[in-house]
Each structure stands twice: as C-alpha cells, then as structure tokens.
Tab-separated table of C-alpha atoms in Angstrom:
chain	number	residue	atom	x	y	z
S	1	UNK	CA	49.168	68.094	146.706
S	2	UNK	CA	50.091	66.399	149.972
S	3	UNK	CA	53.415	68.243	149.722
S	4	UNK	CA	51.841	71.662	150.324
S	5	UNK	CA	51.286	72.130	153.830
S	6	UNK	CA	48.414	74.432	154.930
S	7	UNK	CA	48.908	78.047	155.089
S	8	UNK	CA	49.443	79.140	158.757
S	9	UNK	CA	46.571	81.632	158.420
S	10	UNK	CA	44.373	78.895	157.182
S	11	UNK	CA	45.340	76.686	160.136
S	12	UNK	CA	44.222	79.511	162.251
S	13	UNK	CA	40.805	79.114	161.026
S	14	UNK	CA	41.029	75.253	162.107
S	15	UNK	CA	42.563	73.950	165.153
S	16	UNK	CA	45.634	76.103	165.974
S	17	UNK	CA	43.879	79.383	166.205
S	18	UNK	CA	46.398	82.368	165.456
S	19	UNK	CA	44.894	84.043	168.506
S	20	UNK	CA	46.410	81.314	170.383
S	21	UNK	CA	50.069	81.862	168.920
S	22	UNK	CA	51.860	83.917	171.836
S	23	UNK	CA	52.485	87.480	170.640
S	24	UNK	CA	55.627	87.439	172.728
S	25	UNK	CA	58.090	85.902	170.297
S	26	UNK	CA	60.387	84.326	172.973
S	27	UNK	CA	57.269	82.455	174.331
S	28	UNK	CA	56.603	81.753	170.484
S	29	UNK	CA	59.863	80.027	169.885
S	30	UNK	CA	59.861	78.391	173.301
S	31	UNK	CA	56.334	76.786	172.524
S	32	UNK	CA	57.521	75.699	168.767
S	33	UNK	CA	60.207	73.991	170.294
S	34	UNK	CA	58.317	72.046	172.796
S	35	UNK	CA	55.929	71.323	170.072
S	36	UNK	CA	58.726	70.081	167.837
S	37	UNK	CA	59.751	67.889	170.665
S	38	UNK	CA	56.478	66.588	171.404
S	39	UNK	CA	55.788	65.631	167.682
S	40	UNK	CA	58.894	63.937	167.075
S	41	UNK	CA	58.898	62.020	170.229
S	42	UNK	CA	55.247	60.616	169.618
S	43	UNK	CA	55.125	59.914	166.047
S	44	UNK	CA	53.995	56.395	166.601
S	45	UNK	CA	50.868	56.893	168.520
S	46	UNK	CA	49.744	60.120	166.447
S	47	UNK	CA	47.680	58.982	163.369
S	48	UNK	CA	47.700	62.962	162.398
S	49	UNK	CA	51.269	63.064	162.557
S	50	UNK	CA	51.774	64.145	158.833
S	51	UNK	CA	49.206	66.806	159.184
S	52	UNK	CA	50.432	68.122	162.511
S	53	UNK	CA	53.971	68.354	161.618
S	54	UNK	CA	52.897	70.243	158.413
S	55	UNK	CA	50.923	72.762	160.477
S	56	UNK	CA	53.873	73.317	162.648
S	57	UNK	CA	55.910	73.883	159.674
S	58	UNK	CA	53.538	76.570	158.518
S	59	UNK	CA	53.701	78.112	162.111
S	60	UNK	CA	57.644	78.129	161.970
S	61	UNK	CA	57.638	79.686	158.538
S	62	UNK	CA	55.268	82.508	159.652
S	63	UNK	CA	57.365	83.014	162.984
S	64	UNK	CA	60.286	83.523	160.851
S	65	UNK	CA	58.749	86.362	158.810
S	66	UNK	CA	57.712	88.202	162.172
S	67	UNK	CA	61.032	88.901	163.366
S	68	UNK	CA	63.986	87.098	161.679
S	69	UNK	CA	66.629	88.199	164.082
S	70	UNK	CA	64.698	87.411	167.366
S	71	UNK	CA	64.167	83.841	165.535
S	72	UNK	CA	67.958	83.671	164.764
S	73	UNK	CA	68.902	84.630	168.376
S	74	UNK	CA	66.551	81.955	169.797
S	75	UNK	CA	68.198	79.173	167.369
S	76	UNK	CA	71.605	79.913	168.867
S	77	UNK	CA	70.444	79.533	172.397
S	78	UNK	CA	67.368	77.180	172.190
S	79	UNK	CA	68.908	73.820	173.706
S	80	UNK	CA	66.634	73.576	176.726
S	81	UNK	CA	65.281	70.153	175.352
S	82	UNK	CA	68.410	68.413	174.535
S	83	UNK	CA	70.683	68.612	171.560
S	84	UNK	CA	68.699	66.576	168.953
S	85	UNK	CA	65.199	68.361	169.062
S	86	UNK	CA	66.868	71.952	169.371
S	87	UNK	CA	69.495	70.908	166.369
S	88	UNK	CA	66.557	69.747	164.069
S	89	UNK	CA	64.581	73.118	164.693
S	90	UNK	CA	67.664	74.941	164.085
S	91	UNK	CA	68.589	73.285	160.890
S	92	UNK	CA	65.111	73.816	159.710
S	93	UNK	CA	65.136	77.531	160.668
S	94	UNK	CA	68.707	78.116	158.878
S	95	UNK	CA	67.678	76.146	155.812
S	96	UNK	CA	64.488	77.889	155.592
S	97	UNK	CA	66.148	81.370	155.642
S	98	UNK	CA	68.804	80.185	153.002
S	99	UNK	CA	66.117	79.073	150.639
S	100	UNK	CA	64.329	82.415	150.993
S	101	UNK	CA	67.636	84.040	150.075
S	102	UNK	CA	67.817	82.036	147.017
S	103	UNK	CA	64.241	82.602	146.182
S	104	UNK	CA	62.808	79.229	146.484
S	105	UNK	CA	59.085	78.948	146.352
S	106	UNK	CA	57.073	78.948	149.540
S	107	UNK	CA	55.830	75.354	149.172
S	108	UNK	CA	59.513	74.183	148.806
S	109	UNK	CA	60.563	76.164	151.993
S	110	UNK	CA	57.591	74.361	153.867
S	111	UNK	CA	58.847	70.890	152.841
S	112	UNK	CA	62.354	72.028	153.585
S	113	UNK	CA	61.129	72.836	157.120
S	114	UNK	CA	59.524	69.463	157.585
S	115	UNK	CA	62.110	67.601	156.294
S	116	UNK	CA	64.728	69.112	158.545
S	117	UNK	CA	62.591	68.746	161.473
S	118	UNK	CA	62.252	65.220	160.713
S	119	UNK	CA	65.802	64.417	159.318
S	120	UNK	CA	66.871	62.772	162.441
S	121	UNK	CA	63.705	61.078	163.747
S	122	UNK	CA	65.400	57.560	163.503
S	123	UNK	CA	68.310	58.664	165.926
S	124	UNK	CA	67.033	61.375	168.424
S	125	UNK	CA	68.095	59.216	171.516
S	126	UNK	CA	71.641	58.386	170.050
S	127	UNK	CA	71.957	62.003	169.066
S	128	UNK	CA	71.619	63.237	172.571
S	129	UNK	CA	73.893	60.437	173.879
S	130	UNK	CA	76.772	61.583	171.293
S	131	UNK	CA	76.323	65.138	172.145
S	132	UNK	CA	77.509	64.128	175.816
S	133	UNK	CA	79.696	61.198	174.598
S	134	UNK	CA	83.737	61.617	174.929
S	135	UNK	CA	84.731	58.246	173.771
S	136	UNK	CA	84.803	57.115	169.934
S	137	UNK	CA	81.851	55.731	168.155
S	138	UNK	CA	81.115	52.071	168.763
S	139	UNK	CA	80.468	49.752	165.588
S	140	UNK	CA	76.620	49.763	166.644
S	141	UNK	CA	76.484	53.591	166.871
S	142	UNK	CA	78.353	53.850	163.507
S	143	UNK	CA	75.782	51.538	161.916
S	144	UNK	CA	72.967	53.450	163.476
S	145	UNK	CA	74.189	56.800	162.211
S	146	UNK	CA	74.696	55.656	158.540
S	147	UNK	CA	71.403	53.891	158.308
S	148	UNK	CA	69.459	56.757	159.991
S	149	UNK	CA	68.309	58.673	156.744
S	150	UNK	CA	66.919	55.458	155.170
S	151	UNK	CA	65.337	54.385	158.691
S	152	UNK	CA	64.001	58.004	158.741
S	153	UNK	CA	62.216	57.932	155.546
S	154	UNK	CA	60.836	54.356	156.708
S	155	UNK	CA	59.467	55.985	160.095
S	156	UNK	CA	58.042	58.738	158.335
S	157	UNK	CA	56.230	56.260	155.487
S	158	UNK	CA	54.734	54.313	158.448
S	159	UNK	CA	53.441	57.710	159.846
S	160	UNK	CA	51.490	58.220	156.850
S	161	UNK	CA	53.577	60.936	155.031
S	162	UNK	CA	53.210	60.685	151.490
S	163	UNK	CA	54.990	63.619	150.016
S	164	UNK	CA	57.623	62.236	147.947
S	165	UNK	CA	59.752	65.587	148.157
S	166	UNK	CA	59.532	65.328	152.063
S	167	UNK	CA	60.638	61.785	151.991
S	168	UNK	CA	63.359	61.941	149.577
S	169	UNK	CA	65.007	65.042	151.332
S	170	UNK	CA	65.135	62.896	154.819
S	171	UNK	CA	66.373	60.030	153.016
S	172	UNK	CA	69.285	62.139	151.144
S	173	UNK	CA	70.167	64.443	153.933
S	174	UNK	CA	73.669	63.352	154.295
S	175	UNK	CA	74.704	63.920	150.652
S	176	UNK	CA	78.335	64.422	151.458
S	177	UNK	CA	80.666	63.556	154.252
S	178	UNK	CA	80.928	66.544	156.700
S	179	UNK	CA	80.043	69.271	154.466
S	180	UNK	CA	82.179	68.693	151.560
S	181	UNK	CA	81.214	69.822	147.949
S	182	UNK	CA	78.587	68.126	146.412
S	183	UNK	CA	80.154	65.388	144.137
S	184	UNK	CA	79.814	66.583	140.467
S	185	UNK	CA	78.360	62.994	139.239
S	186	UNK	CA	75.362	63.404	141.724
S	187	UNK	CA	72.967	65.263	139.515
S	188	UNK	CA	70.231	62.824	140.989
S	189	UNK	CA	70.394	64.769	144.415
S	190	UNK	CA	67.344	66.496	145.833
S	191	UNK	CA	68.158	70.300	146.016
S	192	UNK	CA	66.173	70.150	149.416
S	193	UNK	CA	68.237	67.585	150.699
S	194	UNK	CA	71.494	69.423	149.879
S	195	UNK	CA	70.216	72.713	151.645
S	196	UNK	CA	69.236	70.751	154.644
S	197	UNK	CA	72.699	68.919	154.754
S	198	UNK	CA	74.638	72.132	154.732
S	199	UNK	CA	72.439	73.831	157.253
S	200	UNK	CA	72.864	70.695	159.478
S	201	UNK	CA	76.751	70.787	159.257
S	202	UNK	CA	76.911	74.552	160.077
S	203	UNK	CA	74.707	74.101	163.083
S	204	UNK	CA	76.477	71.319	164.344
S	205	UNK	CA	79.823	73.090	163.941
S	206	UNK	CA	78.824	75.936	166.321
S	207	UNK	CA	77.215	73.799	168.866
S	208	UNK	CA	79.217	72.814	171.950
S	209	UNK	CA	79.661	68.962	172.369
S	210	UNK	CA	81.536	67.124	175.306
S	211	UNK	CA	84.001	65.655	172.982
S	212	UNK	CA	84.710	69.070	171.365
S	213	UNK	CA	84.235	72.791	171.938
S	214	UNK	CA	81.878	74.576	169.695
S	215	UNK	CA	83.639	76.396	166.807
S	216	UNK	CA	83.222	80.230	166.751
S	217	UNK	CA	80.477	81.112	164.108
S	218	UNK	CA	82.884	83.246	161.987
S	219	UNK	CA	85.307	80.347	161.886
S	220	UNK	CA	82.498	77.695	161.339
S	221	UNK	CA	81.236	79.773	158.320
S	222	UNK	CA	84.585	80.169	156.795
S	223	UNK	CA	85.410	76.476	157.138
S	224	UNK	CA	81.931	75.431	155.754
S	225	UNK	CA	82.521	77.910	152.743
S	226	UNK	CA	86.091	76.396	151.811
S	227	UNK	CA	85.159	72.779	152.445
S	228	UNK	CA	81.945	72.953	150.424
S	229	UNK	CA	83.564	74.492	147.371
S	230	UNK	CA	83.196	78.003	148.129
S	231	UNK	CA	81.043	80.309	145.969
S	232	UNK	CA	80.203	77.338	143.563
S	233	UNK	CA	78.472	75.921	146.071
S	234	UNK	CA	75.040	77.707	146.249
S	235	UNK	CA	73.646	76.090	149.578
S	236	UNK	CA	76.622	76.952	151.786
S	237	UNK	CA	76.964	80.503	150.308
S	238	UNK	CA	73.304	81.420	150.745
S	239	UNK	CA	73.657	80.004	154.377
S	240	UNK	CA	76.624	81.864	155.051
S	241	UNK	CA	75.168	85.218	153.607
S	242	UNK	CA	72.353	84.658	155.365
S	243	UNK	CA	73.598	84.049	158.892
S	244	UNK	CA	76.437	86.706	158.356
S	245	UNK	CA	79.819	86.738	160.439
S	246	UNK	CA	78.283	87.431	163.548
S	247	UNK	CA	74.408	86.287	163.459
S	248	UNK	CA	72.325	87.467	166.210
S	249	UNK	CA	72.747	85.498	169.334
S	250	UNK	CA	76.634	84.980	168.671
S	251	UNK	CA	79.045	86.072	171.410
S	252	UNK	CA	81.825	88.494	170.400
S	253	UNK	CA	84.962	90.220	171.932
S	254	UNK	CA	85.456	93.944	171.659
S	255	UNK	CA	88.490	96.108	171.326
S	256	UNK	CA	87.803	97.227	175.206
S	257	UNK	CA	87.962	93.645	176.153
S	258	UNK	CA	84.163	93.396	176.913
S	259	UNK	CA	82.415	90.122	175.962
S	260	UNK	CA	79.033	91.206	174.130
S	261	UNK	CA	76.184	89.310	172.744
S	262	UNK	CA	75.027	90.437	169.027
S	263	UNK	CA	71.235	91.087	169.128
S	264	UNK	CA	70.626	92.554	165.593
S	265	UNK	CA	72.660	92.743	162.125
S	266	UNK	CA	74.512	96.163	161.507
S	267	UNK	CA	74.926	98.285	158.802
S	268	UNK	CA	77.982	96.311	157.524
S	269	UNK	CA	78.600	92.715	158.580
S	270	UNK	CA	81.541	93.715	160.722
S	271	UNK	CA	79.518	96.238	162.783
S	272	UNK	CA	76.599	94.091	164.429
S	273	UNK	CA	74.275	95.539	166.893
S	274	UNK	CA	75.766	94.202	170.322
S	275	UNK	CA	75.120	94.580	174.096
S	276	UNK	CA	78.070	94.226	176.575
S	277	UNK	CA	77.498	91.477	179.194
S	278	UNK	CA	80.931	91.066	180.892
S	279	UNK	CA	83.684	93.685	181.261
S	280	UNK	CA	87.587	93.039	180.363
S	281	UNK	CA	88.105	92.251	184.130
S	282	UNK	CA	85.237	89.687	184.049
S	283	UNK	CA	82.498	91.791	186.031
S	284	UNK	CA	79.181	91.008	184.825
S	285	UNK	CA	77.297	94.302	184.037
S	286	UNK	CA	73.828	94.150	186.087
S	287	UNK	CA	72.530	95.633	183.141
S	288	UNK	CA	73.820	95.058	179.617
S	289	UNK	CA	75.116	97.958	177.857
S	290	UNK	CA	74.527	98.811	174.249
S	291	UNK	CA	77.743	99.471	172.192
S	292	UNK	CA	78.393	101.080	168.826
S	293	UNK	CA	80.745	98.450	167.172
S	294	UNK	CA	81.451	101.252	164.554
S	295	UNK	CA	83.285	103.057	166.983
S	296	UNK	CA	87.018	101.891	167.409
S	297	UNK	CA	86.932	101.079	171.092
S	298	UNK	CA	83.951	98.881	170.592
S	299	UNK	CA	84.789	97.185	167.386
S	300	UNK	CA	84.324	93.354	167.304
S	301	UNK	CA	87.778	91.778	167.491
S	302	UNK	CA	86.846	88.174	167.609
S	303	UNK	CA	83.996	85.269	168.126
S	304	UNK	CA	83.376	83.758	171.405
S	305	UNK	CA	82.276	80.063	171.360
S	306	UNK	CA	78.771	79.899	172.734
S	307	UNK	CA	79.832	77.261	175.384
S	308	UNK	CA	82.505	79.836	176.751
S	309	UNK	CA	79.777	82.203	177.953
S	310	UNK	CA	77.658	80.739	181.005
S	311	UNK	CA	75.081	83.504	181.447
S	312	UNK	CA	71.502	83.480	181.303
S	313	UNK	CA	70.391	86.336	179.349
S	314	UNK	CA	67.099	88.401	179.815
S	315	UNK	CA	66.208	88.154	176.128
S	316	UNK	CA	63.102	90.462	176.321
S	317	UNK	CA	65.222	93.029	177.883
S	318	UNK	CA	67.976	93.009	175.413
S	319	UNK	CA	65.314	93.417	172.597
S	320	UNK	CA	63.685	96.139	174.271
S	321	UNK	CA	60.624	94.013	174.876
S	322	UNK	CA	58.636	95.044	178.048
S	323	UNK	CA	55.708	92.431	178.614
S	324	UNK	CA	52.473	94.389	179.406
C-alpha cells in the first residue's frame, strides 16, 4: 500500500544507512529540519519526492522514540530555517506524539507526519512573509490562504503522491476556524486532518510573530482546550496531555525570580525539571543551574513566552551530553 512508508530500519538497508544518522540527537533534529526544508522546496524537481518524504517521516518517527523530551525541546526552538519549514516539522512532531497517546497505528502516525510536513506546501513563502507582516491580510493573501489546502493536494498529486489518506489529510487540515470544536455535522472529516489541525493551531499560538507576541505555553494549552470543546475533543485533549503545562524547551519564572528553561518533565505537571538561566536581577548565569521545582523557593510561578528570552542555549550541556 502506498500509504505505508518504509520502516526506518528498512530504509537503513537502502539509501539512508542508519549508521549515517547522527548519534547526537541535536545534530539529528537539525539534519531533519534541513532535510524537510530541502524536500519541501524542491518538490517540482524531485521525481522521488513521495518516497523521499516517506523515508523522512520514518526517520522522524524513529527519532521521536529515541528521546521524546529532547525532540520536544528542539521543536520549541527550531526556527533557524524560517517559520514555515520549522512550523511544519513542529506540527508533525506534536501530532505524532498525540496520535501515539491515542494508540493510533504506526501506519496512521507515519501518514500523519507526512501530511503535517506537507500541509502548507502551497504557501511556504507566504507563511514566512506573514510571520513578519504587521499589516492586515490583503485580499490576495486571504485567497491564497483559503485555497492552500486544495492547492496543496494538487501539488502533491503532481509530485506522484498516491496515498489517499495523505492527500485527504492535507486537503482537509483546516477543519475549523482557529481551533474551534469540530462541527457535529462533519462526520466525513478525516481523523488525521483533525489531529493535524489542532497541532497546527497549538504550535502557531506559542510561536512569536511580528504582529503579535507568542502565548505562554500553559495559556495556549488552556485556550485551545476551552475553544476546541474541552475533554470532548480527543485531538486537543491528547495534544495538551502529551505536551503538558510546561513542555521541555519552554521558559518559566520561578518563585525566587529566576528565568529557567524546562529540560524534562517532572514527577507532576507542575514540577518540571528546569535549569535557571537568568537571575531575578537580570544576571545571566555563566553555567545554568539545575533547580528542584518541588521546593517552595524554586516553584514555577508563570510561563514565559518564547520570544521574551533572547539567549543562545548550549543544549548539549543542558541535557548532560558531552560530545566524545
């Protein structure tokens, strides 16, 4: 079936030898982001597009199993290639995680990843423009936005994608306006499209744009949950449960005034593992300091929007990775 991508370990015996996949997880996600950009940008000149993108989806799925929290951390920070490409990968990651929580089959999760990666293939340049635009949408931009799911499907068909689930998910991935609840009368909607839609909305809320500040993750999660119909919406509920209040890579304020970054989930949703980066009086620590958020003085008091912290993080050091 054209819908079932190759197993990444199968791929390894073909072109993309697993020995070539970086052992360093930060390098791995960086190379995945570059590969995503390259494939999406060059779809017209690549007769192997459908196969290449399926292989990439397999590698992403595999990487997510290796260290989910490092993957999540990278998704919260990976915007080095411009908004559009990073957002597609972030949406694929979040949708894939939530689908795993709901017990979806591996085949569906791989199709979901491929669809999320390609959901905006018809408007990548416009998306980058819009992330920097401070003026209202023009009539031409509005038409381009409204038509991009259908045009995305047509681009994929032209690139020899034959998997109907993949095509349908891209075509339907704007199931509601801005993450509202799924209309009761729309029983024809693809479940995969619904999952991509809510992951797309969640990631857009926490990403900074020129026209608006990013929402703090806990507020974005709460607003998505309420707007999407709460616990009655399995997609939004799974995304929020999977990402948590303070996902790895998000910034938080502590009781003592420190600004810290979440590295891993903790014993409870309210007590993530964090490293302090900046003191209450604005001093940047030369070395980040691990804090126990279960202690009163280091409790998390608020989430800090991503755009508010302009630091370059030594991620390998934060996670205790020493490069050999």
